[in-house]
PDB file of C-alpha atoms and ligand atoms in Angstrom:
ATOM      1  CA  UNK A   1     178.383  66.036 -15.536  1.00 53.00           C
ATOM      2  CA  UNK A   2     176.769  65.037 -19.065  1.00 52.00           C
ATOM      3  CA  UNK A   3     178.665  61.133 -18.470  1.00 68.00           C
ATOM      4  CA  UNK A   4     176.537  60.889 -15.273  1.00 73.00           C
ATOM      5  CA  UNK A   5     173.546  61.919 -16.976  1.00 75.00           C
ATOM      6  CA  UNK A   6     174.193  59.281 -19.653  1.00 76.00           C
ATOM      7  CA  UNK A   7     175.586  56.733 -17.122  1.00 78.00           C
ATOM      8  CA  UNK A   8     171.697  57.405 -15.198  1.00 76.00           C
ATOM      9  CA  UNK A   9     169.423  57.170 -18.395  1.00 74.00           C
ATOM     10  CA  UNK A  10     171.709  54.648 -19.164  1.00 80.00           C
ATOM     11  CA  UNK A  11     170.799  52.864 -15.971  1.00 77.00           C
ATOM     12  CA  UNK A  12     167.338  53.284 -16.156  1.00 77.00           C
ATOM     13  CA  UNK A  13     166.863  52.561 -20.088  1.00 82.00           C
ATOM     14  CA  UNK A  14     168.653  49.165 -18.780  1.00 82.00           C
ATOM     15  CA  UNK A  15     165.998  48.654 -15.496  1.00 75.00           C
ATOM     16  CA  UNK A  16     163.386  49.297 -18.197  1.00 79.00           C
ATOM     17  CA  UNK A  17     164.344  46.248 -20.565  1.00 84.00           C
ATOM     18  CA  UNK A  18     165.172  44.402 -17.632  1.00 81.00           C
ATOM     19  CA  UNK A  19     161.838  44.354 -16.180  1.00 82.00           C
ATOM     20  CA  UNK A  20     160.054  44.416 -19.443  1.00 86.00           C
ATOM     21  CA  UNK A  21     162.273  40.991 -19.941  1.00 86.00           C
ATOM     22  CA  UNK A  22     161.274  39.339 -16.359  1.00 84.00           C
ATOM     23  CA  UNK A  23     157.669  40.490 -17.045  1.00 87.00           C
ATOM     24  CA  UNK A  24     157.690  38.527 -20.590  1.00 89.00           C
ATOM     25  CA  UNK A  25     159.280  35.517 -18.861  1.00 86.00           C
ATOM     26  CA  UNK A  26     156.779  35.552 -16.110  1.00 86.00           C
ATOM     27  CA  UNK A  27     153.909  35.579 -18.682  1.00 91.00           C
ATOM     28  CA  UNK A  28     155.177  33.447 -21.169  1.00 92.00           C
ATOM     29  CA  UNK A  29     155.563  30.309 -18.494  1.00 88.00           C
ATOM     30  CA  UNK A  30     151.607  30.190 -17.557  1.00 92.00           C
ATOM     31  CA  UNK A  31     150.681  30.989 -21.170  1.00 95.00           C
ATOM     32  CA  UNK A  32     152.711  28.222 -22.540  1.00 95.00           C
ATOM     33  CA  UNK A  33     151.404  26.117 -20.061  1.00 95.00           C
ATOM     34  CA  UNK A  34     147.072  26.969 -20.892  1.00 96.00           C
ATOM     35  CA  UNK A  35     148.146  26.680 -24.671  1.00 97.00           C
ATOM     36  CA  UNK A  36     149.649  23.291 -24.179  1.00 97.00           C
ATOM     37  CA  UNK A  37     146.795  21.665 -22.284  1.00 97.00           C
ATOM     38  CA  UNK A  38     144.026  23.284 -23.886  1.00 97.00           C
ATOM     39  CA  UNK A  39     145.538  22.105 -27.222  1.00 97.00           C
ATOM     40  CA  UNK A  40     145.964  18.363 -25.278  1.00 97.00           C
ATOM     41  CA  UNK A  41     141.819  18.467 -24.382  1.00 97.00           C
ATOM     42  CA  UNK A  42     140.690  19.805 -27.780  1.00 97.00           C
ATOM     43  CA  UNK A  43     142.714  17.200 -30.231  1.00 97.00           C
ATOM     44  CA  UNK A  44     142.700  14.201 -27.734  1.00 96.00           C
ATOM     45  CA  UNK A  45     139.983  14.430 -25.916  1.00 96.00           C
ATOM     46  CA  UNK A  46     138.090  11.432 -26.523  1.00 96.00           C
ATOM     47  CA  UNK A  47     141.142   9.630 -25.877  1.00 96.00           C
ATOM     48  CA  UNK A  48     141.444  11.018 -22.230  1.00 96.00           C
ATOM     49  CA  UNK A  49     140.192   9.901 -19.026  1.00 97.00           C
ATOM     50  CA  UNK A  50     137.712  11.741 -17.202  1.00 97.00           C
ATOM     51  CA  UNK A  51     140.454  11.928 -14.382  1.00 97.00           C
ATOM     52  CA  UNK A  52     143.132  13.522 -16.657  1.00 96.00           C
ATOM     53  CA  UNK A  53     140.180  15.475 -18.470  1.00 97.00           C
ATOM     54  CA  UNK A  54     140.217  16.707 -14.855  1.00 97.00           C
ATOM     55  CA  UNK A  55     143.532  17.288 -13.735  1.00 96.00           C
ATOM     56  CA  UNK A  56     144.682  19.403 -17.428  1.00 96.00           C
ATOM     57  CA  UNK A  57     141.584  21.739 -16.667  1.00 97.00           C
ATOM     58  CA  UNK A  58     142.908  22.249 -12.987  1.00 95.00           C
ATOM     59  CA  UNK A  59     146.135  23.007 -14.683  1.00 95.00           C
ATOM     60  CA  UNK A  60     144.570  25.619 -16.939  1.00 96.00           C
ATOM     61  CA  UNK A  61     142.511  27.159 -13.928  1.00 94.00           C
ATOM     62  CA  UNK A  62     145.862  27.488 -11.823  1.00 91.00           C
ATOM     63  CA  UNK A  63     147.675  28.799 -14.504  1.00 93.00           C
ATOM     64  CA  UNK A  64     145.307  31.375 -14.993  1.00 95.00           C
ATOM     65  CA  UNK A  65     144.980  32.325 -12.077  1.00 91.00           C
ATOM     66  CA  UNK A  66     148.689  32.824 -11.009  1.00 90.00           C
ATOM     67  CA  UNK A  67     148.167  35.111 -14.568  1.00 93.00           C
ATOM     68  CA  UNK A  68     145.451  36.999 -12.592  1.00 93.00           C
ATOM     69  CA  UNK A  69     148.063  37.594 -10.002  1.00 89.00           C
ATOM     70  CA  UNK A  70     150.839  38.489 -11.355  1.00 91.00           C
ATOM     71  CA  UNK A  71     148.813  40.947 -13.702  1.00 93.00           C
ATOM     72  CA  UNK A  72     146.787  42.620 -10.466  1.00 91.00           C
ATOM     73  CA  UNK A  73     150.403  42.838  -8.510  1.00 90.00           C
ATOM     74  CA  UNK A  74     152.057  44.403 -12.174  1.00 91.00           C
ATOM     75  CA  UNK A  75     149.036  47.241 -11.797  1.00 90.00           C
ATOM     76  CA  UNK A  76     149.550  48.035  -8.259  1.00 89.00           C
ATOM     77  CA  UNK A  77     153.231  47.958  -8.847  1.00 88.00           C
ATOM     78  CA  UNK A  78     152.878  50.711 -11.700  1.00 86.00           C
ATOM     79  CA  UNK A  79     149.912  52.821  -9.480  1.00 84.00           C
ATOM     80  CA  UNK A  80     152.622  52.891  -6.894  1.00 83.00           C
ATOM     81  CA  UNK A  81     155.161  54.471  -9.165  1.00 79.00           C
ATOM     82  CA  UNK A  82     152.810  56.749 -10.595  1.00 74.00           C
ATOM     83  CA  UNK A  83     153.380  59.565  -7.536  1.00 68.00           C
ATOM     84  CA  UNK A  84     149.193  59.910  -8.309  1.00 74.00           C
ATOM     85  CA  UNK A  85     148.282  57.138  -6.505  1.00 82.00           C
ATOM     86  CA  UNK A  86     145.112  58.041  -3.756  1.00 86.00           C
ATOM     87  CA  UNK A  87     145.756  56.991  -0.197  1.00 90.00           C
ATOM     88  CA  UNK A  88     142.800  57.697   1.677  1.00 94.00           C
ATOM     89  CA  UNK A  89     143.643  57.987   5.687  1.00 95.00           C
ATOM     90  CA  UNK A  90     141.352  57.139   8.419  1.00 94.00           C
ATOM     91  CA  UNK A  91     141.945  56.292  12.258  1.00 95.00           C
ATOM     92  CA  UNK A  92     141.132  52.315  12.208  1.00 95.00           C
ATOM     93  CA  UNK A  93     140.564  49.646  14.863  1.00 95.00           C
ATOM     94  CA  UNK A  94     143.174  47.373  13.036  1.00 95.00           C
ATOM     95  CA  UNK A  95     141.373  44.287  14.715  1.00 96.00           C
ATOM     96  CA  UNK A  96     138.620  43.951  12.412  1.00 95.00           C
ATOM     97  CA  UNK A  97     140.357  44.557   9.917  1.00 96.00           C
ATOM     98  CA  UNK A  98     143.311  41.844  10.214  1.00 97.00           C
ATOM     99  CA  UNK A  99     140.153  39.127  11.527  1.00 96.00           C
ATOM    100  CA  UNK A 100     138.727  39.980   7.933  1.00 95.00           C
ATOM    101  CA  UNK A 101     142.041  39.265   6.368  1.00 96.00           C
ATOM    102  CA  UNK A 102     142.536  35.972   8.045  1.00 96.00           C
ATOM    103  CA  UNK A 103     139.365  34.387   7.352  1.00 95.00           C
ATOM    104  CA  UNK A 104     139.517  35.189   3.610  1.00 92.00           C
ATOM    105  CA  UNK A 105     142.941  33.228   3.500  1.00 94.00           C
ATOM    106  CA  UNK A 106     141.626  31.144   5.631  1.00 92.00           C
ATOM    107  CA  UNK A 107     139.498  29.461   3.400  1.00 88.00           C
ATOM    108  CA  UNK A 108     142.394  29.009   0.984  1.00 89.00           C
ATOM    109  CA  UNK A 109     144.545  27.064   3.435  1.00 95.00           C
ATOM    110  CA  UNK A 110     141.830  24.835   5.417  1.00 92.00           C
ATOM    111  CA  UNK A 111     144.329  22.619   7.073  1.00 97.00           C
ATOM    112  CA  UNK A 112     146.963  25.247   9.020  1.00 98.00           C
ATOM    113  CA  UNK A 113     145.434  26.760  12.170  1.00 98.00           C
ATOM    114  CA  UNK A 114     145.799  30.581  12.884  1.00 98.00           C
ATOM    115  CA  UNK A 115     146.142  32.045  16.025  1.00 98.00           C
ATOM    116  CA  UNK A 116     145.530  35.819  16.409  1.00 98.00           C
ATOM    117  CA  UNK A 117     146.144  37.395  20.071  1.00 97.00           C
ATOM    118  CA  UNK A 118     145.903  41.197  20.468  1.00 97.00           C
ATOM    119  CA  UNK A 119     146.680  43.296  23.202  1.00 95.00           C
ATOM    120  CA  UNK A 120     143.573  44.834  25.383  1.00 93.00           C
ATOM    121  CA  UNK A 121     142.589  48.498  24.132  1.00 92.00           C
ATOM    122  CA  UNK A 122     144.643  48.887  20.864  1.00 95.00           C
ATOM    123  CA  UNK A 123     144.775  52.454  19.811  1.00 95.00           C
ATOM    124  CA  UNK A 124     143.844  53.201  16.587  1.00 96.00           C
ATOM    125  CA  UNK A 125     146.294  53.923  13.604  1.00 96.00           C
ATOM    126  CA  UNK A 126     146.056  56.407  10.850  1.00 95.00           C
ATOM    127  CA  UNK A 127     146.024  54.225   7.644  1.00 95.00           C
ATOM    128  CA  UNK A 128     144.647  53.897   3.895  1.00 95.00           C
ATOM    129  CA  UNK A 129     142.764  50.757   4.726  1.00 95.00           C
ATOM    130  CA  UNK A 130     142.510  48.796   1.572  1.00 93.00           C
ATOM    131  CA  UNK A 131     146.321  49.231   1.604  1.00 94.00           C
ATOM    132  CA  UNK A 132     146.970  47.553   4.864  1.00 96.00           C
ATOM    133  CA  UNK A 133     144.695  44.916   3.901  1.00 95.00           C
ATOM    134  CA  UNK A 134     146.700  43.639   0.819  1.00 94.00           C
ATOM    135  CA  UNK A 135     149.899  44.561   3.236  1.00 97.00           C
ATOM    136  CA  UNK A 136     148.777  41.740   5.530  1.00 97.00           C
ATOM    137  CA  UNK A 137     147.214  39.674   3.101  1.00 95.00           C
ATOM    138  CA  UNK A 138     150.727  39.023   1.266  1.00 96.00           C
ATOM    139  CA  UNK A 139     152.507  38.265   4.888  1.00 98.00           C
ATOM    140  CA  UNK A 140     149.285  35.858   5.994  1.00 97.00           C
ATOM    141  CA  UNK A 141     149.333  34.532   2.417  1.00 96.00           C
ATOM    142  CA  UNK A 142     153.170  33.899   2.364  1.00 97.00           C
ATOM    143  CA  UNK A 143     153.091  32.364   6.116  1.00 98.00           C
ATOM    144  CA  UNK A 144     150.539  29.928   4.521  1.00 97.00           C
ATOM    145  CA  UNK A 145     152.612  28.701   1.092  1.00 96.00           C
ATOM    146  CA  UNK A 146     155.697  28.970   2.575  1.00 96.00           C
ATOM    147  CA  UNK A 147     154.764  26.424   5.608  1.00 97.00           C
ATOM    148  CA  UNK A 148     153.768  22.556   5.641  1.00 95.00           C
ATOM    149  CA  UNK A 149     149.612  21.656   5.475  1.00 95.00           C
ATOM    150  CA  UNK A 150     148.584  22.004   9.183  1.00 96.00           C
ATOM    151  CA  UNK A 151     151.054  24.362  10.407  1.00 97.00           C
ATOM    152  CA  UNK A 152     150.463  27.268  12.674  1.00 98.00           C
ATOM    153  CA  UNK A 153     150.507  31.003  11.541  1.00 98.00           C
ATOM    154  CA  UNK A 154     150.544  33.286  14.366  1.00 98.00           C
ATOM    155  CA  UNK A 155     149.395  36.711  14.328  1.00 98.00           C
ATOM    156  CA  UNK A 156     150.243  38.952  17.571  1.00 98.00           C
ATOM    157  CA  UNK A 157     149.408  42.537  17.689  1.00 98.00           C
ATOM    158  CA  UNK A 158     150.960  44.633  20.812  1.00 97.00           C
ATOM    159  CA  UNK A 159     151.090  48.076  21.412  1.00 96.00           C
ATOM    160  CA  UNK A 160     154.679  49.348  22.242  1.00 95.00           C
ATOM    161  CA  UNK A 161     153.978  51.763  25.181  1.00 93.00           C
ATOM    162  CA  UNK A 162     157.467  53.061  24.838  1.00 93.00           C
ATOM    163  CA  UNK A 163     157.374  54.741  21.490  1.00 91.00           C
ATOM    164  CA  UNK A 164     153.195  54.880  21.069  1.00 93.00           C
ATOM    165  CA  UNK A 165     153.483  52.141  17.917  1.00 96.00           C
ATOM    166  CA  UNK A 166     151.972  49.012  17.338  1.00 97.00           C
ATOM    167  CA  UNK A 167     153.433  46.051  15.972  1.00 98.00           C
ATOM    168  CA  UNK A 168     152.030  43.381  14.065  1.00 98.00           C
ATOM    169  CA  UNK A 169     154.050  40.178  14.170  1.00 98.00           C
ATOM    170  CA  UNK A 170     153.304  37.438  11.423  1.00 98.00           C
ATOM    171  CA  UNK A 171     154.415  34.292  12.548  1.00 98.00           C
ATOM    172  CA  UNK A 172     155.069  30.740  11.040  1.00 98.00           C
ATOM    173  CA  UNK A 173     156.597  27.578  11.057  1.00 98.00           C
ATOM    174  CA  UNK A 174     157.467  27.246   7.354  1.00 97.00           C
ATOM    175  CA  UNK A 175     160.825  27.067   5.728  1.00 96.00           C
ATOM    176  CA  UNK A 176     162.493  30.079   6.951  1.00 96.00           C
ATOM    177  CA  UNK A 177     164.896  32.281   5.226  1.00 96.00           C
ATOM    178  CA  UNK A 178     168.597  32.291   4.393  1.00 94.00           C
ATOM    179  CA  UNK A 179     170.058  35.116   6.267  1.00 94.00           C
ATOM    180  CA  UNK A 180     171.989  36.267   3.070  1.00 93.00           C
ATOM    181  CA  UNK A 181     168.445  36.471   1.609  1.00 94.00           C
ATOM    182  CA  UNK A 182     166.653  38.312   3.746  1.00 94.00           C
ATOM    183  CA  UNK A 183     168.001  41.754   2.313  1.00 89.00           C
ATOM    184  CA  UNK A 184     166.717  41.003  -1.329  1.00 93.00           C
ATOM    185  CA  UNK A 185     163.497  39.129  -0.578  1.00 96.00           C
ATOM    186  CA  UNK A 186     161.937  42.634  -0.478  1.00 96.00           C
ATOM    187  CA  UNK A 187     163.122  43.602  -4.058  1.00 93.00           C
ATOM    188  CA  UNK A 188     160.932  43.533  -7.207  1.00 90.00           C
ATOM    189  CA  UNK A 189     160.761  39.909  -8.804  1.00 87.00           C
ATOM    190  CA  UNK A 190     163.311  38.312  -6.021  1.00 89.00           C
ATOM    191  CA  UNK A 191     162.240  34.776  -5.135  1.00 89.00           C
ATOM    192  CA  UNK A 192     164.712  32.463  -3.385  1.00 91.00           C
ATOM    193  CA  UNK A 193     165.302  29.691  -5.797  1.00 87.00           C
ATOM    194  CA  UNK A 194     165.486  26.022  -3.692  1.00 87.00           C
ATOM    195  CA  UNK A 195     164.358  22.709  -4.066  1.00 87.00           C
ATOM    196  CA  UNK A 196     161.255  23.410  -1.471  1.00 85.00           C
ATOM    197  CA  UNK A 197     160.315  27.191  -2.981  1.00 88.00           C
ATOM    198  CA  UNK A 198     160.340  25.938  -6.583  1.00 85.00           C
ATOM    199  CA  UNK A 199     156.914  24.168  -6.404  1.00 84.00           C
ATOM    200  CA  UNK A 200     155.330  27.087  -4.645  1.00 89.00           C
ATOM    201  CA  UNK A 201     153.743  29.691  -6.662  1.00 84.00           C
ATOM    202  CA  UNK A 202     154.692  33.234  -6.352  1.00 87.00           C
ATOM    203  CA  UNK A 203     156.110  36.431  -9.324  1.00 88.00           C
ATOM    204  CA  UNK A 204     158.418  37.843  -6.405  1.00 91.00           C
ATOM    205  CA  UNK A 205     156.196  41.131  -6.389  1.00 93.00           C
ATOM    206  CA  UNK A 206     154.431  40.723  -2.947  1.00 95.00           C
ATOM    207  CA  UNK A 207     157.149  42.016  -0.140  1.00 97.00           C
ATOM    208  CA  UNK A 208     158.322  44.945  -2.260  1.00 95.00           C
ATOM    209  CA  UNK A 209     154.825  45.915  -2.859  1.00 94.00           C
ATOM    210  CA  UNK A 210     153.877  45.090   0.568  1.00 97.00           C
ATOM    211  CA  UNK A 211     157.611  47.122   2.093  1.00 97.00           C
ATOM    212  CA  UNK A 212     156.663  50.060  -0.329  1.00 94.00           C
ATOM    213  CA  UNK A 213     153.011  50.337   0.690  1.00 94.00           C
ATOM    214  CA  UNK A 214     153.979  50.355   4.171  1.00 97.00           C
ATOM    215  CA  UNK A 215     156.843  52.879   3.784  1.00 95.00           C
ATOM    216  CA  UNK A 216     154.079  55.127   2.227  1.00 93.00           C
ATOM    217  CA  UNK A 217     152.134  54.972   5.349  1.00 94.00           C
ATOM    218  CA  UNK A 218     155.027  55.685   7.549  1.00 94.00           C
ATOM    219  CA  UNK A 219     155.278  52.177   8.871  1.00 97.00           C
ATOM    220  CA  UNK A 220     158.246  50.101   9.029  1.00 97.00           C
ATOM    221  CA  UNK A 221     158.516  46.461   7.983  1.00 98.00           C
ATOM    222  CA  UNK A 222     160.799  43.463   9.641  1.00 97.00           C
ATOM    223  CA  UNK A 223     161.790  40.172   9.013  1.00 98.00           C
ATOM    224  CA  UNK A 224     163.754  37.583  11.448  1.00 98.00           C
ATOM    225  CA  UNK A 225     164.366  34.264  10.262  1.00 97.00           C
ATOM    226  CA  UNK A 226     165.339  30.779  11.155  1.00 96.00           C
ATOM    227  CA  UNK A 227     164.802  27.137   9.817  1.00 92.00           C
ATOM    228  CA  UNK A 228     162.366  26.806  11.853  1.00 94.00           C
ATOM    229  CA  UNK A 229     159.848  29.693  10.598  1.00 97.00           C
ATOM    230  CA  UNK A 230     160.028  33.195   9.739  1.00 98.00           C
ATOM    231  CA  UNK A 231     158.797  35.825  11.150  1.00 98.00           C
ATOM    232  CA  UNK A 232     157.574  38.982  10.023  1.00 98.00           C
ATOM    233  CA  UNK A 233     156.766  42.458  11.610  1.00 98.00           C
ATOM    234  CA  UNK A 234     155.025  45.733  10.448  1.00 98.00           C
ATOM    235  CA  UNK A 235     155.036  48.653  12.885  1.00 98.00           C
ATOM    236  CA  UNK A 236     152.872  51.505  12.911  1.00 97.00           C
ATOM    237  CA  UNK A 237     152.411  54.562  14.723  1.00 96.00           C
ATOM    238  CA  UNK A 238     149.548  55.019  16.805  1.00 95.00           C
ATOM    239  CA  UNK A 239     147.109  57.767  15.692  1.00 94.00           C
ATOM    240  CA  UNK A 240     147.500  60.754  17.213  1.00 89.00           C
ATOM    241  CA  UNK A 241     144.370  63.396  18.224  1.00 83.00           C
ATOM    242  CA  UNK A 242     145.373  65.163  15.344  1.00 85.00           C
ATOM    243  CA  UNK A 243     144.593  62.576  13.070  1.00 86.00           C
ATOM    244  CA  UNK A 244     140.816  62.064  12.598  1.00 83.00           C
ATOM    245  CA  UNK A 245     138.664  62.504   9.870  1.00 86.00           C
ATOM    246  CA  UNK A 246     139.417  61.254   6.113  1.00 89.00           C
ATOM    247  CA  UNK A 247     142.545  62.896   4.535  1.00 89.00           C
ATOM    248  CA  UNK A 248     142.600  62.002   1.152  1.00 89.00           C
ATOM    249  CA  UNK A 249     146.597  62.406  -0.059  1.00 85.00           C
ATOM    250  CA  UNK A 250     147.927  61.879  -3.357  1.00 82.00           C
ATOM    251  CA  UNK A 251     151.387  60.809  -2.879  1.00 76.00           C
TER     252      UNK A 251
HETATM  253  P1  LIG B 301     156.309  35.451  -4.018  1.00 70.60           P
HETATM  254  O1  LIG B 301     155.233  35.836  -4.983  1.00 70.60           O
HETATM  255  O2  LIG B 301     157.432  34.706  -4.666  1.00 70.60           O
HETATM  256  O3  LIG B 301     155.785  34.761  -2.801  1.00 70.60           O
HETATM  257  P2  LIG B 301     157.184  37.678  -2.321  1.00 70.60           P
HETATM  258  O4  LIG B 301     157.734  38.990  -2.772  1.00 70.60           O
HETATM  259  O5  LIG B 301     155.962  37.692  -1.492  1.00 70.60           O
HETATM  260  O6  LIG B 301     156.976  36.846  -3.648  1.00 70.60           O
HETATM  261  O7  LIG B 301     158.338  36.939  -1.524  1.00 70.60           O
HETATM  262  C1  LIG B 301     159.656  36.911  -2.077  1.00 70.60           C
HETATM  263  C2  LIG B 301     160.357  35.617  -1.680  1.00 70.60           C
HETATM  264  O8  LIG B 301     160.620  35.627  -0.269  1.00 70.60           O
HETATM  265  C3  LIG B 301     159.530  34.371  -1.921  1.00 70.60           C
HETATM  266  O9  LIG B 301     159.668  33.909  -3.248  1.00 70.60           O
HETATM  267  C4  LIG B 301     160.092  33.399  -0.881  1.00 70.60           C
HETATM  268  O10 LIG B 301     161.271  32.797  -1.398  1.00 70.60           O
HETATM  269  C5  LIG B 301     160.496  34.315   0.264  1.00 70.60           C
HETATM  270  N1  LIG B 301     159.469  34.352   1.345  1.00 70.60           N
HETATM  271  C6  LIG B 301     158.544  35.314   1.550  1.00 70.60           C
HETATM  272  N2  LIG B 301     157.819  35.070   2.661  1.00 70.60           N
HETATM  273  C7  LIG B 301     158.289  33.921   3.180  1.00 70.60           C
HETATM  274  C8  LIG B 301     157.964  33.145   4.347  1.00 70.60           C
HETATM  275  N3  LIG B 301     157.007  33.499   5.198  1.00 70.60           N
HETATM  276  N4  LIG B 301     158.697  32.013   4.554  1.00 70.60           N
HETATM  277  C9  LIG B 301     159.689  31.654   3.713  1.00 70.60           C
HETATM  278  N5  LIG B 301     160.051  32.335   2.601  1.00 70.60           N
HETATM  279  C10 LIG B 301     159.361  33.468   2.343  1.00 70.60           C
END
């Protein structure tokens, strides 16, 4: 009895320096990176072109930014262990909601075309809206970086009559998934390391934020995948009469 105790604190005291180890590494790289061509502009500046003047600073402003990310994703990542994190429930129209989403990434990826079809008369589901936001921004985002300039991301959104859910299907044409990988894409900090993911940007934190804010909210998230795109579905259950007003849960 007391060896399993040890073997779990054990276990955990090991998760903990693990992750505090991948959470240096992942802020050390960008760091590095703003140090080094910050110090480049300040002691050779004059000695620069105004082209490469221009192309360290973009280097700085990316690097900051994926920072910005992988600090916001770190937050959400410790409010959803917390067991106090608010979810505030409402019956939504999701279609508004996932048109908002698009054109917001839109704007990010101005050469792939998006297609969104939805069924006639959606019902409503019962959902903590900001959450399903950031669930669909990661898949919309992800079908955009993970798929060549001027693809096509497809979003369909169908109510299943059968079991009274709705399923949101994230489509593109990108470069698909290793079935052997599809299991662990959804754990913390897993990227697939390969010639063509290695020049994307990403800290691995999206899909298991985006598969545990979805499991909160009683959906269920899916992923099929083939070299020729992935695609990925979230399923919710359709709001029931019972379901109306704002329920404020702190789970
Ligand atoms: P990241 O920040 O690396 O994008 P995610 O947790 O969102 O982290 O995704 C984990 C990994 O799954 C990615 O690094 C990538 O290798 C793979 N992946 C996710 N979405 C896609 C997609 N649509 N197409 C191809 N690979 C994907």
């Amino acid at each position: 009895m007391v060896n399993t105790t040890e073997n779990n604190i054990n276990k955990l005291e090991q998760a903990h320096l693990d992750f505090i180890s991948t959470v240096s590494h992942e802020l050390r790289t960008p760091l590095t990176s703003i140090k080094g061509f910050a110090e480049t502009l300040l002691n050779s500046y004059d000695r620069l072109t105004p082209e490469q003047r221009e192309k360290f600073l973009l280097i700085i402003k990316d690097q900051s930014n994926r920072l910005i990310n992988l600090v916001e994703n770190l937050l959400t990542v410790s409010k959803m262990q917390s067991e106090k994190e608010l979810m505030i429930y409402k019956s939504v129209d999701v279609k508004p909601l996932i048109e908002s989403c698009v054109q917001m990434i839109k704007n990010q990826y101005k050469t792939h075309k998006y297609i969104l079809n939805f069924d006639k008369n959606l019902p409503k589901i019962f959902i903590d809206t900001d959450k399903f936001q950031q669930i669909m921004i990661n898949l919309i985002d992800n079908a955009s970086k993970y798929s060549q300039e001027g693809s096509t991301v497809t979003i369909n959104i169908k109510q299943n009559y059968d079991n009274n859910t709705i399923i949101i299907s994230i489509k593109d044409e990108g470069i698909g998934i290793n079935q052997e990988n599809l299991e662990k894409i959804f754990n913390k900090f897993s990227r697939i390391d390969s010639p063509l993911t290695r020049k994307i940007q990403g800290n691995g934190l999206g899909l298991y934020i985006t598969k545990t804010l979805t499991e909160k909210m009683n959906g269920k998230i899916e992923v099929e995948s083939s070299s020729s795109g992935s695609e990925f579905r979230v399923i919710f259950k359709a709001a029931s009469p019972e379901d109306s007003g704002i329920k404020k849960i702190k789970e």
